[in-house]
mmCIF file of C-alpha atoms in Angstrom:
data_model
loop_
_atom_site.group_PDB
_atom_site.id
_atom_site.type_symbol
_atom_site.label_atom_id
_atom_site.label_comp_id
_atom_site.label_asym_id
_atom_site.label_seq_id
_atom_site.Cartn_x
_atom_site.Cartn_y
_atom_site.Cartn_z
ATOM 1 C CA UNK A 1 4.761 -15.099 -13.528
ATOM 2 C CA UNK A 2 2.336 -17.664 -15.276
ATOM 3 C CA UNK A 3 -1.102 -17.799 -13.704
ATOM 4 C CA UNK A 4 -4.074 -20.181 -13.557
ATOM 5 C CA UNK A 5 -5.440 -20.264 -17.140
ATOM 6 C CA UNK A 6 -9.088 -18.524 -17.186
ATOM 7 C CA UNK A 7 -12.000 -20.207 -18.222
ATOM 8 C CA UNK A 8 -12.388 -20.103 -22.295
ATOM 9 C CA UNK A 9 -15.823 -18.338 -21.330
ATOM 10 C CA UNK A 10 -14.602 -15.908 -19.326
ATOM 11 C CA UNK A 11 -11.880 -14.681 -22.002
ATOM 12 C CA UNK A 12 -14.734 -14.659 -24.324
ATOM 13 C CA UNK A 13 -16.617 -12.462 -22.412
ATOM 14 C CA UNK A 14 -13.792 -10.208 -21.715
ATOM 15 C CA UNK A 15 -13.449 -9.925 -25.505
ATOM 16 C CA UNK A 16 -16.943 -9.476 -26.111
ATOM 17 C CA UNK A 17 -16.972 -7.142 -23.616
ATOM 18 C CA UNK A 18 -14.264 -4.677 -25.368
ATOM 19 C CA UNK A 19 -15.910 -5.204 -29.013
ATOM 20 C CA UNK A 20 -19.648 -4.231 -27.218
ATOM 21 C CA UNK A 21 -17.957 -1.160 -25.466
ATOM 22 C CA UNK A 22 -15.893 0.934 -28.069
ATOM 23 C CA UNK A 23 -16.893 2.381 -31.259
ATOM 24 C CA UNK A 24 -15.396 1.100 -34.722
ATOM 25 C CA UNK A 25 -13.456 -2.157 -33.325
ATOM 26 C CA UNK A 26 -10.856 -4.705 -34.723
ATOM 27 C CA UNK A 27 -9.895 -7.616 -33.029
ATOM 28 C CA UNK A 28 -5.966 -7.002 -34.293
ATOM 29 C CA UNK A 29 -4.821 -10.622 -32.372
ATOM 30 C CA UNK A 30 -6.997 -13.343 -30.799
ATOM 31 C CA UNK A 31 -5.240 -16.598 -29.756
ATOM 32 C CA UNK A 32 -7.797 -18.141 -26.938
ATOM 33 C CA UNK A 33 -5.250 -20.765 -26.294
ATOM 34 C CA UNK A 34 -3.190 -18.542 -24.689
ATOM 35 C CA UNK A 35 -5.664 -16.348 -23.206
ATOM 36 C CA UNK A 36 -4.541 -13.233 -25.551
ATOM 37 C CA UNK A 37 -6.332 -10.785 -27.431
ATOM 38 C CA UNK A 38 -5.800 -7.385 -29.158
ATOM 39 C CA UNK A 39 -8.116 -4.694 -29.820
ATOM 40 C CA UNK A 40 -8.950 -1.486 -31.265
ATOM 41 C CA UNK A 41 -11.502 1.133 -31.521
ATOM 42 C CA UNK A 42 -12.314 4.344 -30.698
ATOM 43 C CA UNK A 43 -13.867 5.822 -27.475
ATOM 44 C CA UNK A 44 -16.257 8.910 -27.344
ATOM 45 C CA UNK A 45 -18.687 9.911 -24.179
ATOM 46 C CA UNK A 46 -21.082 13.249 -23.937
ATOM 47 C CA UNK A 47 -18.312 14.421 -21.132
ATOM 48 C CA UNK A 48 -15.087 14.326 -23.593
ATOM 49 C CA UNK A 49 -14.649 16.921 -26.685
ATOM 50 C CA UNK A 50 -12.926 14.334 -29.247
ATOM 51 C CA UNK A 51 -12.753 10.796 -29.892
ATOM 52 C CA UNK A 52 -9.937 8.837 -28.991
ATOM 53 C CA UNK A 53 -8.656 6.030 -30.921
ATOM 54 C CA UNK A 54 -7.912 3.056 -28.027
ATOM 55 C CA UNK A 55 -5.944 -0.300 -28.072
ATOM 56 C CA UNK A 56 -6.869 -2.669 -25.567
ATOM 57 C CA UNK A 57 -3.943 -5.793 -24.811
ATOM 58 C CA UNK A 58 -4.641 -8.352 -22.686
ATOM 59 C CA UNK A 59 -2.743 -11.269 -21.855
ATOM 60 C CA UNK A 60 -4.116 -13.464 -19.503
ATOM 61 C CA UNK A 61 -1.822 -15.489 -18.973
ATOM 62 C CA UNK A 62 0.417 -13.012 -17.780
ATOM 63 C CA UNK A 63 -1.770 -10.697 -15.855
ATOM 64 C CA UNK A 64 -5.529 -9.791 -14.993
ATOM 65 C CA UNK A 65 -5.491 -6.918 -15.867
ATOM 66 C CA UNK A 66 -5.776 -4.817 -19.332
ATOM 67 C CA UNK A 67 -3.420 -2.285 -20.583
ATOM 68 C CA UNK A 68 -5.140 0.410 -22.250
ATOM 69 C CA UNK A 69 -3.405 2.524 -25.059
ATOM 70 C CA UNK A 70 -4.634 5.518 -26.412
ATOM 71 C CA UNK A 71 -3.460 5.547 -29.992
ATOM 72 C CA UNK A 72 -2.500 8.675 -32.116
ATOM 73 C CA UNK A 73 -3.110 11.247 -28.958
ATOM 74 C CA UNK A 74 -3.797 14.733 -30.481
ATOM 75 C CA UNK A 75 -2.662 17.448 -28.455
ATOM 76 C CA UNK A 76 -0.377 20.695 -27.792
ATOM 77 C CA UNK A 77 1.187 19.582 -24.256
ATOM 78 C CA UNK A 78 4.318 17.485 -24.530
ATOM 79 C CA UNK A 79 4.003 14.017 -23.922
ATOM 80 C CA UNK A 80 6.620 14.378 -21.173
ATOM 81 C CA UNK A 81 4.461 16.940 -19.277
ATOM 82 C CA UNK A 82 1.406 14.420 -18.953
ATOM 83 C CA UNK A 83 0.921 12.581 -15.906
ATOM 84 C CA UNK A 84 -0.199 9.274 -15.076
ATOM 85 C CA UNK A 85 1.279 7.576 -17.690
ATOM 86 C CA UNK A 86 3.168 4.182 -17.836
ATOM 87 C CA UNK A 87 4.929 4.398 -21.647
ATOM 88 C CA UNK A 88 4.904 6.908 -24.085
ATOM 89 C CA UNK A 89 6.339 7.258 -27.871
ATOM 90 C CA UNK A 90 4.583 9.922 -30.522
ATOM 91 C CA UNK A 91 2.045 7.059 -31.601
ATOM 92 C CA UNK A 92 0.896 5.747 -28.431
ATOM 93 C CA UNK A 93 0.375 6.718 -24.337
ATOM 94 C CA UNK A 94 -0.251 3.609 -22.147
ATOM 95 C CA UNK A 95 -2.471 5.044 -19.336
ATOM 96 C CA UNK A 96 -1.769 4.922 -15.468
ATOM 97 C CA UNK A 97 -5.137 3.232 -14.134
ATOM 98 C CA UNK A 98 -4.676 1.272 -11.575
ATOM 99 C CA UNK A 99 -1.928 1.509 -8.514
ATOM 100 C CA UNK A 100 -0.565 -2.339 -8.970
ATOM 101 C CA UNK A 101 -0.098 -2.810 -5.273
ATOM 102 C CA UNK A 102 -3.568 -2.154 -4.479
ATOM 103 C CA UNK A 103 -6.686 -4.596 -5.473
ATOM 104 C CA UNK A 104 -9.122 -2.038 -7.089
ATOM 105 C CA UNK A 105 -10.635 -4.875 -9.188
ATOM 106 C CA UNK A 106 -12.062 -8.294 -8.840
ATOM 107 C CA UNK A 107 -10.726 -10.127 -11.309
ATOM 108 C CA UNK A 108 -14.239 -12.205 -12.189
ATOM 109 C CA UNK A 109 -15.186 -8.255 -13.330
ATOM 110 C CA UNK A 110 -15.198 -7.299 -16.887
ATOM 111 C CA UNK A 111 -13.389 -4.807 -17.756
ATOM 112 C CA UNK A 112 -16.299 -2.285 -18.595
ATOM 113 C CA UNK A 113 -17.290 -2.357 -14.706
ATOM 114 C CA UNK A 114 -13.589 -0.950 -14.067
ATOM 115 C CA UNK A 115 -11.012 -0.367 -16.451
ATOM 116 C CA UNK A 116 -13.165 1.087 -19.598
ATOM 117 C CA UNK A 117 -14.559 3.636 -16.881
ATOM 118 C CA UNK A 118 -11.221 4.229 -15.362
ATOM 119 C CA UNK A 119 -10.220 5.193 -19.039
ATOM 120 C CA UNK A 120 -13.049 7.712 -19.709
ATOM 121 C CA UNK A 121 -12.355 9.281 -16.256
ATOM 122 C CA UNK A 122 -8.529 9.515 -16.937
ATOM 123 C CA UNK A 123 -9.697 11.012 -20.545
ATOM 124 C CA UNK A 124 -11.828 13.680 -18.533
ATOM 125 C CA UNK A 125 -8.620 14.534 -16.195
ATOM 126 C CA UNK A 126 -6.568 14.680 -19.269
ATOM 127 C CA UNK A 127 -8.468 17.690 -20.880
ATOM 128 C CA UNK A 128 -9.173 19.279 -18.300
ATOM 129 C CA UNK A 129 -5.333 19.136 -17.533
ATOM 130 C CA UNK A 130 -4.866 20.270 -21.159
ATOM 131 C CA UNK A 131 -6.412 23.972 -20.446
ATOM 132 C CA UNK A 132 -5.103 24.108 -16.650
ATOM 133 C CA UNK A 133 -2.376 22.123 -16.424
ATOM 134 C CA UNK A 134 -3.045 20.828 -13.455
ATOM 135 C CA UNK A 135 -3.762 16.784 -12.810
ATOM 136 C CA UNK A 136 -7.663 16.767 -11.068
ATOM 137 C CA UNK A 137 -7.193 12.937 -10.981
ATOM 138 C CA UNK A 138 -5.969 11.789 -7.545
ATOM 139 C CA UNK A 139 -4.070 8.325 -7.527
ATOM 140 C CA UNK A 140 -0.747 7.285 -6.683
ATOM 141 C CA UNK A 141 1.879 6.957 -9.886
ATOM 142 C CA UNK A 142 4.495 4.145 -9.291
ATOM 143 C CA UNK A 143 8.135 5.443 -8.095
ATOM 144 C CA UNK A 144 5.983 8.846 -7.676
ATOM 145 C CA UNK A 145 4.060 10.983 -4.657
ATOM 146 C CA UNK A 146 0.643 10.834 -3.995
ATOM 147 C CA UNK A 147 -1.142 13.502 -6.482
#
């Protein structure tokens, strides 16, 4: 589905927006024409043990929303074994945010009011799931229960 092309100045700010939030950034693609931009950085906060390396796609066009990769995950659980997760391969986890039936976002928001915060949070859950094994996060996970 195509959807109303957004403002040139709002894509800019959404790109500022990622390069002013993470560490270390690279704008890997950037075509404003078609609303579509790449990025990657890293992502550290005083409540997480490690950095994280994160890629950031959005396509505006396409969607409003972000998806948010975390890039190179180290870790001893299986990749299998961690929940709230839309894709995973050995390189790269795309994280479970947001519950796509559900507006949890305005879409005139940047994406550090919501989704960057979302990501730290979900980071949180994820080690703390590492030494319990148990998901704190609540949420619903497409084609899944409620956690």
């Amino acid at each position: 589905m195509k959807l109303k092309k957004i403002p040139l100045a709002d894509f800019q700010a959404r790109l500022q927006d990622c390069l002013d939030f993470f560490q270390n950034t690279t704008i890997v693609i950037e075509n404003k024409n078609q609303r579509i931009f790449i990025v990657e950085g890293t992502i550290s906060d005083k409540r997480l043990s490690r950095v994280y390396e994160v890629r950031i796609e959005y396509r505006g066009l396409v969607r409003r929303s972000p998806n948010i990769y975390i890039n190179n995950l180290q870790t001893e659980v299986a990749l299998s074994d961690i929940p709230h997760l839309y894709k995973r391969t050995p390189k790269q986890i795309q994280l479970c945010l947001t519950y796509p039936s559900y507006v949890e976002y305005r879409k005139e928001d940047l994406f550090s009011r919501n989704f960057f915060l979302w990501t730290i949070e979900w980071l949180v859950f994820f080690e703390l799931f590492e030494v319990t094994k148990i998901w704190y996060g609540n949420g619903i996970h497409p084609g899944k229960k409620k956690l």
